[in-house]
Coordinates of C-alpha atoms in Angstrom, one line a residue:
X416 CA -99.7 45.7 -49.8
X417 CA -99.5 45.6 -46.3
X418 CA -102.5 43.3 -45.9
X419 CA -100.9 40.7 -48.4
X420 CA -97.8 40.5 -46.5
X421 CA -100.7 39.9 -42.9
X422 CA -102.5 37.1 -44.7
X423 CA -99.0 35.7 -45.6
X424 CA -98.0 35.9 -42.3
X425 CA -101.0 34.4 -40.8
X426 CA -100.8 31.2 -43.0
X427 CA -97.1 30.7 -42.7
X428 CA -98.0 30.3 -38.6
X429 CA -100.8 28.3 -39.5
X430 CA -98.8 26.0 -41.8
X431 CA -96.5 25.4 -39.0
X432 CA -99.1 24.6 -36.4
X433 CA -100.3 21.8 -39.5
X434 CA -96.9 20.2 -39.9
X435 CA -96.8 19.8 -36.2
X436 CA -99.8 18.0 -36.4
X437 CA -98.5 15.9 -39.0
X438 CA -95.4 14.9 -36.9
X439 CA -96.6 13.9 -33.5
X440 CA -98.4 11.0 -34.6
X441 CA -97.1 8.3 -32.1
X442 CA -95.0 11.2 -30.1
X443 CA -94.3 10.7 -26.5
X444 CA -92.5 12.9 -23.7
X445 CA -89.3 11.1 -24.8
X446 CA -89.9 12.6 -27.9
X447 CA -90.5 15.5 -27.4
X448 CA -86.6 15.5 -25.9
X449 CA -84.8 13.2 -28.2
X450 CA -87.0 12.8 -31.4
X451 CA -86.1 9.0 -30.5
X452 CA -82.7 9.3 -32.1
X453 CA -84.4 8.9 -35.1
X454 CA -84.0 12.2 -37.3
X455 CA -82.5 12.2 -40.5
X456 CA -78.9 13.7 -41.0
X457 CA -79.5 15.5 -43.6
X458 CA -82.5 16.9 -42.3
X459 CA -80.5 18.4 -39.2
X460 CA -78.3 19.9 -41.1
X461 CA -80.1 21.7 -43.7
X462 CA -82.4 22.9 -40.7
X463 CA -79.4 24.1 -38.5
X464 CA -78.8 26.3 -41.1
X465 CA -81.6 28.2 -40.1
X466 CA -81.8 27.9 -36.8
X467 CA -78.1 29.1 -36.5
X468 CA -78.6 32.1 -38.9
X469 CA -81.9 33.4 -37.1
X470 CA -82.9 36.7 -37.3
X471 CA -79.8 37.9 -36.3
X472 CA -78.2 37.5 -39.2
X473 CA -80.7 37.8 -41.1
X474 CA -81.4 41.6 -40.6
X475 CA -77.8 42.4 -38.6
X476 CA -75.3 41.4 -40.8
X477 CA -75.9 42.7 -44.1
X478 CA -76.8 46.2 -42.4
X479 CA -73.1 46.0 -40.3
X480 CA -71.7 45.7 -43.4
X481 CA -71.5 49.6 -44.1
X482 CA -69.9 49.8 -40.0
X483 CA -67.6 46.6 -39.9
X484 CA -67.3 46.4 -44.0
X485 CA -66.6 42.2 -43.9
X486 CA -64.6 41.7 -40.9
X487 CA -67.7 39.4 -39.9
X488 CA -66.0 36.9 -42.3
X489 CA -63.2 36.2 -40.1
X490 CA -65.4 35.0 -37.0
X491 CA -67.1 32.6 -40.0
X492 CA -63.7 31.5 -41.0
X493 CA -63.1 30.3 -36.5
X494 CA -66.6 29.0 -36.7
X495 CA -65.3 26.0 -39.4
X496 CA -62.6 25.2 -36.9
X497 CA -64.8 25.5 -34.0
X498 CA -67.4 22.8 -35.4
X499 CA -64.6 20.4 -36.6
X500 CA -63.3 20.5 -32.9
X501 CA -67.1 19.8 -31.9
X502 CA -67.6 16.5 -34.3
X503 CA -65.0 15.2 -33.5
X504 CA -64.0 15.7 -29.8
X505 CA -67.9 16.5 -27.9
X506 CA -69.8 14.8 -30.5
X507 CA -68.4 11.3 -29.4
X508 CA -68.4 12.4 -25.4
X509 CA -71.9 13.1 -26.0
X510 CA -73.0 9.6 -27.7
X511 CA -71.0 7.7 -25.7
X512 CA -72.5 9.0 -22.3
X513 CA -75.9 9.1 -24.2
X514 CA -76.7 12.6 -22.9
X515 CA -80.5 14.2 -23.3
X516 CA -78.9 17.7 -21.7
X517 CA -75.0 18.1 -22.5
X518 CA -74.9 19.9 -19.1
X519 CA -75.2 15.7 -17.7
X520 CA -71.5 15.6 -18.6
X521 CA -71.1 18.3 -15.5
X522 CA -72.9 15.9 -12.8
X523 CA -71.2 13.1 -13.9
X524 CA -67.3 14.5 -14.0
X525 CA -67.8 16.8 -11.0
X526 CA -71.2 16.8 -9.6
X527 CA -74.5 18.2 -9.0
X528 CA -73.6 21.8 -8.3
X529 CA -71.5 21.9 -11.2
X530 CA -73.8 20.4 -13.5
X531 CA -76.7 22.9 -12.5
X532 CA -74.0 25.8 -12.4
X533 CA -73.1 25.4 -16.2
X534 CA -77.0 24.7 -17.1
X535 CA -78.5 27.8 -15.1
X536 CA -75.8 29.6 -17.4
X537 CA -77.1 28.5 -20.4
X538 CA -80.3 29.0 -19.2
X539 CA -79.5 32.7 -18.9
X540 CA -77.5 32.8 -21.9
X541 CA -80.7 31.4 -23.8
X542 CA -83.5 33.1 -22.5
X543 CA -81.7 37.1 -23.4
X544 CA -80.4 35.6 -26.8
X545 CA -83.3 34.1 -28.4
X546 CA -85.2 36.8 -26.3
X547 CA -83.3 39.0 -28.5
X548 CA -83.4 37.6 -31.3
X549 CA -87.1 37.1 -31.7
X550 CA -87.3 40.9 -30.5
X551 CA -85.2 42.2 -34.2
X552 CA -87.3 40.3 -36.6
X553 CA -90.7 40.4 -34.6
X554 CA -89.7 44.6 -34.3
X555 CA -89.4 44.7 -38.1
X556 CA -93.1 42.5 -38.4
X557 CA -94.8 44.9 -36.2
X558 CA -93.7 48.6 -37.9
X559 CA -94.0 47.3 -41.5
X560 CA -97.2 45.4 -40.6
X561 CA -99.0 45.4 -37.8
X562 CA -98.3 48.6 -36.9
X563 CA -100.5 49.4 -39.5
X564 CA -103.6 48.0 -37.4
X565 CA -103.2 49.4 -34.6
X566 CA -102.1 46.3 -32.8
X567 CA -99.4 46.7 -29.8
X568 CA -96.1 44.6 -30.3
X569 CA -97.2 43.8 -26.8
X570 CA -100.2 41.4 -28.7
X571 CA -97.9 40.6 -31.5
X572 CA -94.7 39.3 -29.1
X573 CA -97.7 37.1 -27.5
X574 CA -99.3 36.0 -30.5
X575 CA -95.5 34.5 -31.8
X576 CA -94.8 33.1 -28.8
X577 CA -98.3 31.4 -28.5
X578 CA -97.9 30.3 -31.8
X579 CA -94.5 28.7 -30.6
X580 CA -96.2 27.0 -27.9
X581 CA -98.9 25.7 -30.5
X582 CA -96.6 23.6 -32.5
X583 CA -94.3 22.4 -29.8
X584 CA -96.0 21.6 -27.2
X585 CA -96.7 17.9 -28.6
X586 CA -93.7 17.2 -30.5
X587 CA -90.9 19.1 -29.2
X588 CA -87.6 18.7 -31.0
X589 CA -89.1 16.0 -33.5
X590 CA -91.2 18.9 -35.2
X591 CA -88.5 21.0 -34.7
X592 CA -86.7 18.9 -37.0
X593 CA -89.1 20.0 -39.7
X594 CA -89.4 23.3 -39.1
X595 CA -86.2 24.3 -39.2
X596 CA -86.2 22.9 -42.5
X597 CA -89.0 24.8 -43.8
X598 CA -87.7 27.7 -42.3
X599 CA -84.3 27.6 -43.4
X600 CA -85.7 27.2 -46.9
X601 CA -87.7 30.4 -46.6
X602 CA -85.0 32.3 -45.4
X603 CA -82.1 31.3 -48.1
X604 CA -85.1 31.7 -50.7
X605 CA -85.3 35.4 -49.4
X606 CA -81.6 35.8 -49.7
X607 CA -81.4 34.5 -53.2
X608 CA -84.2 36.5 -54.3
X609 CA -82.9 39.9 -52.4
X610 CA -79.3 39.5 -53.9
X611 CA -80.5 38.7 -57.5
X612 CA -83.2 42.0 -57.4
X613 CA -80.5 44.0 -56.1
X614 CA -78.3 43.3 -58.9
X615 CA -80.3 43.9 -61.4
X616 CA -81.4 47.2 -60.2
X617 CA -77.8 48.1 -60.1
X618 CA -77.3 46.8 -63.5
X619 CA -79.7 49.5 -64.1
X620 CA -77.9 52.2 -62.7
X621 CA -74.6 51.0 -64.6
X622 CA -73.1 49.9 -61.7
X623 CA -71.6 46.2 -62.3
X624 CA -72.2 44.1 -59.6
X625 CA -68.5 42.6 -59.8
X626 CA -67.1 45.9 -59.2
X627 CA -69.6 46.6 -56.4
X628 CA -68.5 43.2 -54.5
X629 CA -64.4 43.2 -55.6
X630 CA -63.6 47.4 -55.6
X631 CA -65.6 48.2 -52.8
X632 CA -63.8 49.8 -49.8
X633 CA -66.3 47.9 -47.6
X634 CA -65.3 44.8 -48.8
X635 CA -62.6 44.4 -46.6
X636 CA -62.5 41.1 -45.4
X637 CA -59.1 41.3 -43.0
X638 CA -58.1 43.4 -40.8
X639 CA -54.3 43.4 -39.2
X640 CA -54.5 46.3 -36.5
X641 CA -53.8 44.5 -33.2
X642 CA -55.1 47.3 -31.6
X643 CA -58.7 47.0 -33.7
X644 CA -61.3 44.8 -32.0
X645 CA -62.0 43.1 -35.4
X646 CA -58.5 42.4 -36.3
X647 CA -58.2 39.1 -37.8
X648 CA -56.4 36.7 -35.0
X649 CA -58.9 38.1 -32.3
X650 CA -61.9 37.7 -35.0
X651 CA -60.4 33.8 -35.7
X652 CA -60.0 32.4 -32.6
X653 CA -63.1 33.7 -30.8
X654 CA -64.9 32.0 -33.9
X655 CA -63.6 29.1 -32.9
X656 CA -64.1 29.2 -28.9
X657 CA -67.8 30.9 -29.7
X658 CA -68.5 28.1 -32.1
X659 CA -67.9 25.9 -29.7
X660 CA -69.7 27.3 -26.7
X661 CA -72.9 28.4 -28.8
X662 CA -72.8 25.3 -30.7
X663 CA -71.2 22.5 -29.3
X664 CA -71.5 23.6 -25.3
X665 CA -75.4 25.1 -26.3
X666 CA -78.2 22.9 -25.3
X667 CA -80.4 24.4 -27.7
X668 CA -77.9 23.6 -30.8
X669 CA -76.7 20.4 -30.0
X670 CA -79.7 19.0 -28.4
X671 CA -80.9 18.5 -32.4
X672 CA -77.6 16.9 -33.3
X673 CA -78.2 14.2 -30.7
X674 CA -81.4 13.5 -32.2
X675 CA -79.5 11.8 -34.8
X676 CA -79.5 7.7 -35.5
X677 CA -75.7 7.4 -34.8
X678 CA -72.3 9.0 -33.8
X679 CA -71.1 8.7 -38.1
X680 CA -74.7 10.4 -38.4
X681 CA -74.5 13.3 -35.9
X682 CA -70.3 13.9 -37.2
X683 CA -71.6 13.9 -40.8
X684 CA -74.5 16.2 -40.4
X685 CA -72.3 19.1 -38.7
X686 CA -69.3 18.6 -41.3
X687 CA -72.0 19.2 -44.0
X688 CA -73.2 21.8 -42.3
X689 CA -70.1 23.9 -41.6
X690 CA -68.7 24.2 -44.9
X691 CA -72.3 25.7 -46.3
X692 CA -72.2 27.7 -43.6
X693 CA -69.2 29.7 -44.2
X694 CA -70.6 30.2 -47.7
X695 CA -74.2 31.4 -46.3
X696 CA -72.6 33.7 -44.3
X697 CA -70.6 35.0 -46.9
X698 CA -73.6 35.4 -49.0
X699 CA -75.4 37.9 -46.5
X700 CA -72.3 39.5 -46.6
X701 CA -72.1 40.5 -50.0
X702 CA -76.6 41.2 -50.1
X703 CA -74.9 44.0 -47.5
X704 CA -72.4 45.5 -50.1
X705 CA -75.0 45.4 -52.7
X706 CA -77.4 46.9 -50.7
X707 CA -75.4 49.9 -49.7
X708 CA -74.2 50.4 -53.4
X709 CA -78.2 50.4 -54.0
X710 CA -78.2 52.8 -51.5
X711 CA -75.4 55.1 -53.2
X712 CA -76.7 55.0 -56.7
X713 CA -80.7 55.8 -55.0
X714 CA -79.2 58.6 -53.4
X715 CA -81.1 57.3 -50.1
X716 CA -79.6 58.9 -47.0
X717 CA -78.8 57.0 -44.1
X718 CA -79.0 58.5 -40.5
X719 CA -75.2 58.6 -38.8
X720 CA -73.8 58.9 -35.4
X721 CA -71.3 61.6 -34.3
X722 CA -68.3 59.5 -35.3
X723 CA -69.4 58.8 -38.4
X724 CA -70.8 55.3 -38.0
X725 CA -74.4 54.2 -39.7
X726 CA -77.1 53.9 -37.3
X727 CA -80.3 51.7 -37.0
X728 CA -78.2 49.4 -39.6
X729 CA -80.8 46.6 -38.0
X730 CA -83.1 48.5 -40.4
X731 CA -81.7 48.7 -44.0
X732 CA -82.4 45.2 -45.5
X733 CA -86.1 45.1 -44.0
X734 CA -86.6 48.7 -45.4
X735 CA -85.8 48.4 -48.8
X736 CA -86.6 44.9 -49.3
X737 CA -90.1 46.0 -48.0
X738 CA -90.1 49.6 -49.9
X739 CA -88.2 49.3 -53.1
X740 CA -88.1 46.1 -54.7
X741 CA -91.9 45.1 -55.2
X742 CA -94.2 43.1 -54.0
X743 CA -92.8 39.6 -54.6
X744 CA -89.3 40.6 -53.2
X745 CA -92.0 42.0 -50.1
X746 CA -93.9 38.8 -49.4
X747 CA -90.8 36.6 -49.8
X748 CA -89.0 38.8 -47.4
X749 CA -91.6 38.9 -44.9
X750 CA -91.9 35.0 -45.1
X751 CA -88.2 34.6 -44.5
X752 CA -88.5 37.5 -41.7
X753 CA -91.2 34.8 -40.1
X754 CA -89.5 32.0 -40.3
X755 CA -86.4 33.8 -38.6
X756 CA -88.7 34.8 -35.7
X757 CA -89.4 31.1 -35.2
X758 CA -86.5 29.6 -36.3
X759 CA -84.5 30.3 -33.2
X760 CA -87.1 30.6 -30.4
X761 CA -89.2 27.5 -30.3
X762 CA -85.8 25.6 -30.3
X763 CA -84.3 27.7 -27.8
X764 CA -88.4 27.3 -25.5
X765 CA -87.8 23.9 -26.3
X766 CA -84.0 23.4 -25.2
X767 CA -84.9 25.4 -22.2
X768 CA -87.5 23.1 -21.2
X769 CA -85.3 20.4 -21.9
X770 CA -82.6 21.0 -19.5
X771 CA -84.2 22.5 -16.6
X772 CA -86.3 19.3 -16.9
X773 CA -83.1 17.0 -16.7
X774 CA -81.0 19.1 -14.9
X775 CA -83.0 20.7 -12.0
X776 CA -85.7 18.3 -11.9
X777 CA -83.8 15.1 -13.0
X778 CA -86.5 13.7 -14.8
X779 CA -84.4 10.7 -15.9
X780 CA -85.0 9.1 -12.9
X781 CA -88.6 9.8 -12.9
X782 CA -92.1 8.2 -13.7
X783 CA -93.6 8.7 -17.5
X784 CA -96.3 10.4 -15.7
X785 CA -94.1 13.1 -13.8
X786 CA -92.2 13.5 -16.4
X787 CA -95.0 14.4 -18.5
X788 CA -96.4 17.1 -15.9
X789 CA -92.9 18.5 -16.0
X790 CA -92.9 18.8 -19.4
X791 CA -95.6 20.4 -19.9
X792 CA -95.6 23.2 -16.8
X793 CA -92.0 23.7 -17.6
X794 CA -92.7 24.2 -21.4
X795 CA -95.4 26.9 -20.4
X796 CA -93.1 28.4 -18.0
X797 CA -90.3 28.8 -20.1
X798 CA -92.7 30.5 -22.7
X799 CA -93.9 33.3 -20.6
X800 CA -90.5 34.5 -19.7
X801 CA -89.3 34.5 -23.1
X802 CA -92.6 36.6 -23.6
X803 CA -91.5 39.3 -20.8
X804 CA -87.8 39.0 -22.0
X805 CA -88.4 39.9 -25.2
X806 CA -91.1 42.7 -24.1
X807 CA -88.1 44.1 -22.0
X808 CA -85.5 44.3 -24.9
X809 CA -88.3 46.2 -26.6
X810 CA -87.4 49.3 -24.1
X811 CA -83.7 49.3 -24.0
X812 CA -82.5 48.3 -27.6
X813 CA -80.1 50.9 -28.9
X814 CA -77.3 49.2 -30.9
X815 CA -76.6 46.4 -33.3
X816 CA -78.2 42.9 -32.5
X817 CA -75.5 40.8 -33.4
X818 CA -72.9 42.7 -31.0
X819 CA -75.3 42.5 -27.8
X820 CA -76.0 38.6 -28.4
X821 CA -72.4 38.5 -28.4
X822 CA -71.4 40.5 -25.8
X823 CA -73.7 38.3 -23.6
X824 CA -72.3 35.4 -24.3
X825 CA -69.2 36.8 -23.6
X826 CA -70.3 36.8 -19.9
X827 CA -72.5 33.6 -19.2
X828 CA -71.0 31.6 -22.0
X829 CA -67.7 31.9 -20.7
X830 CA -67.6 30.0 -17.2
X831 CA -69.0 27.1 -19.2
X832 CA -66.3 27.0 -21.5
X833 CA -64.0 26.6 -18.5
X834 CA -66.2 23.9 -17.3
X835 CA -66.1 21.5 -20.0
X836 CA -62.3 22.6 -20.9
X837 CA -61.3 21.2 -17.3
X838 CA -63.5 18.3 -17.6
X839 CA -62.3 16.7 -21.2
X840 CA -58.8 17.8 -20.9
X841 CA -57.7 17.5 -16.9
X842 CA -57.3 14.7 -15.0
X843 CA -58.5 16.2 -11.3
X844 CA -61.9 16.9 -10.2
X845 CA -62.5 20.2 -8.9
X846 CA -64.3 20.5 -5.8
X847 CA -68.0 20.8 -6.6
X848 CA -69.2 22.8 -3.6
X849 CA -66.9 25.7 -5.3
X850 CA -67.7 25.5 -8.8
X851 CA -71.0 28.3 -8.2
X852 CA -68.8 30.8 -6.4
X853 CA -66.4 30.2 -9.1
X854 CA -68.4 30.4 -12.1
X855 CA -69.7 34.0 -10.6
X856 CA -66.0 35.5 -10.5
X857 CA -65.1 34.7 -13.5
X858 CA -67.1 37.3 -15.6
X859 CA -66.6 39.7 -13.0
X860 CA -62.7 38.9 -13.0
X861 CA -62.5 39.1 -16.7
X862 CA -64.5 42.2 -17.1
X863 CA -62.3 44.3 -14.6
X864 CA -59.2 42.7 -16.5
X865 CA -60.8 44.2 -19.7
X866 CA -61.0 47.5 -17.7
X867 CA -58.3 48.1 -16.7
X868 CA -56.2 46.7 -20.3
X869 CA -58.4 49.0 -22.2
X870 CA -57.8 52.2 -19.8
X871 CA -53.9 51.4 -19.7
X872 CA -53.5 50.7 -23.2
X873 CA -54.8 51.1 -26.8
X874 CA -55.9 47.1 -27.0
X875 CA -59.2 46.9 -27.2
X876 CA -61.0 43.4 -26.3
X877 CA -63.3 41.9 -28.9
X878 CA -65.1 38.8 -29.0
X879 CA -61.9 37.3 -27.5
X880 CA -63.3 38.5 -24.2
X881 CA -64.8 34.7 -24.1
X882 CA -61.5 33.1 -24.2
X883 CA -60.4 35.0 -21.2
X884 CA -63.8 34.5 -19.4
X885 CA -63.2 30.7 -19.9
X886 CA -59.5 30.6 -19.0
X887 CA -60.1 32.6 -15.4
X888 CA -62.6 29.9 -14.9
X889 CA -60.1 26.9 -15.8
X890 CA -57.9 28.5 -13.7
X891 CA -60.3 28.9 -10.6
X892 CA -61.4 24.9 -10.9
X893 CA -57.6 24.1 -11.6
X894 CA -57.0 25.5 -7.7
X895 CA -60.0 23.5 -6.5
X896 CA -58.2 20.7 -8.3
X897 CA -55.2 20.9 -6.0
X898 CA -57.0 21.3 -2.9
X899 CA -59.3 18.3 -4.2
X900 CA -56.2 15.9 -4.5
X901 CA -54.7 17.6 -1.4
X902 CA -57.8 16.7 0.7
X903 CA -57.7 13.3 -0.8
X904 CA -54.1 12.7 0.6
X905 CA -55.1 13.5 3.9
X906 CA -57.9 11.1 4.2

């Protein structure tokens, strides 16, 4: 069995590196950034789909299930909000400035140090969280696979990323495009066929699946304890804010959005996708109630913490999709587990490449043949430290995926949100020279805020911690503002 699911593996890379081939006929460096502008709507969005699930939700969120029962559901519900905000309000700026890297909008409001202060952030943000999540699902590839060979994840992590490098190389975002579609097939195709073998082995067991999804106790979906970090208004409104920072203020994201013919295009395509979505999401959801009541009526004990909380929950849906439901439900699952391993990282290698070629080596304003050369040492570059990044993670992992990738963005994410909040919705211009030092405090600010709130009182921060991050840095460039249009006075 475990040599069908290395052959399947093998010619699911392979059949990537052929449909790149297939779509770089007549590609150029511009395309590689931009796709032209020519992608189909439709296209985008079915592909987002994967490419915003990844592997992270893939394998996290069913197995949080049995620790956070559907509280997820809440942050999906802020996402809806978030992306409507993004269609309508960046979506426009974006077009209408006719941005290659969003972080452009930064030079051209306040100026250079601004602009590479918000993309070195992203940067940062996008290297650990596509790190991370191509460490989850290539972790699960190498113990229920290659393990088995006696290959290192060391030769695995490369062999993934060089495969990455393989098909995007040439074609950049336009193959991406196609990829993400394939990909984001694979992966639904697992979660249909997981959710439909888990019912019926319930069925089995005489345990109706209604009763499994609508009388659980871990199908909570709201939570009302202002003290909780999942409560529901916390939950809610960092949806929205991390929707629009990961989405909407994310290179990697919205660089495939502006790869669309038109503004009605681009607004359309991320309607479309928000509303299937929430229901995706709420799909994993419920495989993650249906799994555990699998596990209940298997009598399959799972390890525990002190306090009573599942461990390793990363590990569930990989391990019985992989050791109890067959072969077929196997190789399905191990196709979508590939595609999640590729979904988010060769966008996020490509993005990467993407700005720092815009924003630190202003390509715009470059020759075809330096921008080439830029392209393509930058691309390389940006490969290898994903490489080491996610080699890294492989030593200090030790809790749930999906509340580290947050966490993160909690801290780089943050300062950007300020950024682009000042720009849209003030009239001053913060001084540039300050916008670094100011982008730096920020986290540090909000995190002894969070300190000292949590060791004074019984509120404990959630996602939220984002919105505060973003506010301290509004505030900071709304002081610069003053001493801006002071300075101006006295000239």
């Amino acid at each position: 069995m475990v040599s069908v699911y290395l052959w399947v593996v093998l010619a699911y890379f392979a059949f990537l590196v052929l449909i790149s081939k297939l779509t770089v006929k007549g590609a150029s460096t511009e395309t590689f950034f931009t796709a032209n502008n020519q992608s189909p709507w439709y296209l985008v969005a079915f592909g987002m789909i994967g490419a915003s699930l990844s592997g992270i939700t893939f394998i996290s969120v069913p197995g949080e299930v049995g620790n956070s029962k559907l509280y997820y559901l809440q942050l999906v519900f802020g996402y809806v909000v978030g992306y409507f905000i993004i269609s309508y309000l960046l979506i426009p700026l974006y077009y209408r400035l006719k941005l290659t890297s969003i972080y452009q909008y930064l030079d051209i409001r306040f100026g250079t140090r601004s602009n590479r202060s918000g993309a070195l952030l992203f940067l940062v943000s996008q290297t650990l969280g596509a790190s991370l999540r191509l460490f989850v699902v290539a972790n699960i590839l190498y113990a229920f696979i290659f393990k088995h060979y006696g290959i290192p994840f060391w030769l695995l992590a490369l062999g993934i990323v060089v495969a990455i490098w393989l098909y995007t190389h040439q074609g950049g975002i336009k193959t991406l495009v196609w990829t993400d579609t394939i990909q984001t097939f694979l992966m639904l195709l697992s979660l249909a066929i997981a959710m439909i073998v888990v019912s019926k082995e319930l069925e089995l067991g005489g345990i109706a699946v209604s009763e499994v999804l609508f009388k659980n106790p871990m199908g909570e979906v709201f939570n009302w304890d202002w003290g909780y970090p999942k409560n529901f208004v916390k939950q809610f409104l960092s949806g929205v804010f991390i929707a629009i920072v990961m989405t909407g203020l994310d290179q990697n994201l919205m660089q495939k959005h502006l790869t669309c013919k038109n503004i009605k295009e681009a607004q359309l395509n991320i309607n479309w996708f928000s509303v299937v979505y929430l229901f995706i999401n709420a799909f994993f959801l419920m495989l993650g109630l249906l799994l555990y009541a699998y596990v209940d009526m298997a009598q399959i004990t799972l390890a525990k913490s002190a306090t009573g909380t599942f461990t390793n929950t990363d590990d569930l849906f990989p391990s019985l999709a992989l050791g109890h439901f067959g072969l077929v439900t196997g190789v399905i699952f191990m196709l979508g587990i590939a595609a999640a391993a590729l979904s988010s990282a060769d966008s996020a290698i490509t993005s990467l490449t993407t700005s720092f070629c815009y924003d630190f080596l202003h390509v715009k304003d470059k020759s075809n043949a330096y921008k080439a050369k830029a392209k393509k040492r930058t691309h390389m570059a940006f490969s290898l430290v994903v490489l080491l990044v996610v080699l890294g993670f492989a030593e200090v992992k030790d809790e749930s995926a999906i509340n580290i990738v947050f966490s993160i963005a909690g801290y780089t994410y943050g300062p950007i949100l300020g950024l682009f909040t000042f720009g849209i919705f003030s009239s001053r211009r913060a001084l540039d020279g300050w916008v670094p030092l100011i982008c730096l405090l920020s986290p540090v600010l909000a995190h002894l805020v969070k300190i000292l709130v949590e060791d004074q009182t019984n509120y404990r921060f959630g996602f939220e911690f984002l919105i505060l991050n973003g506010g301290l840095t509004y505030l900071g460039l709304f002081l610069t503002g003053i001493l801006s249009k002071n300075k101006e006075k006295l000239s």
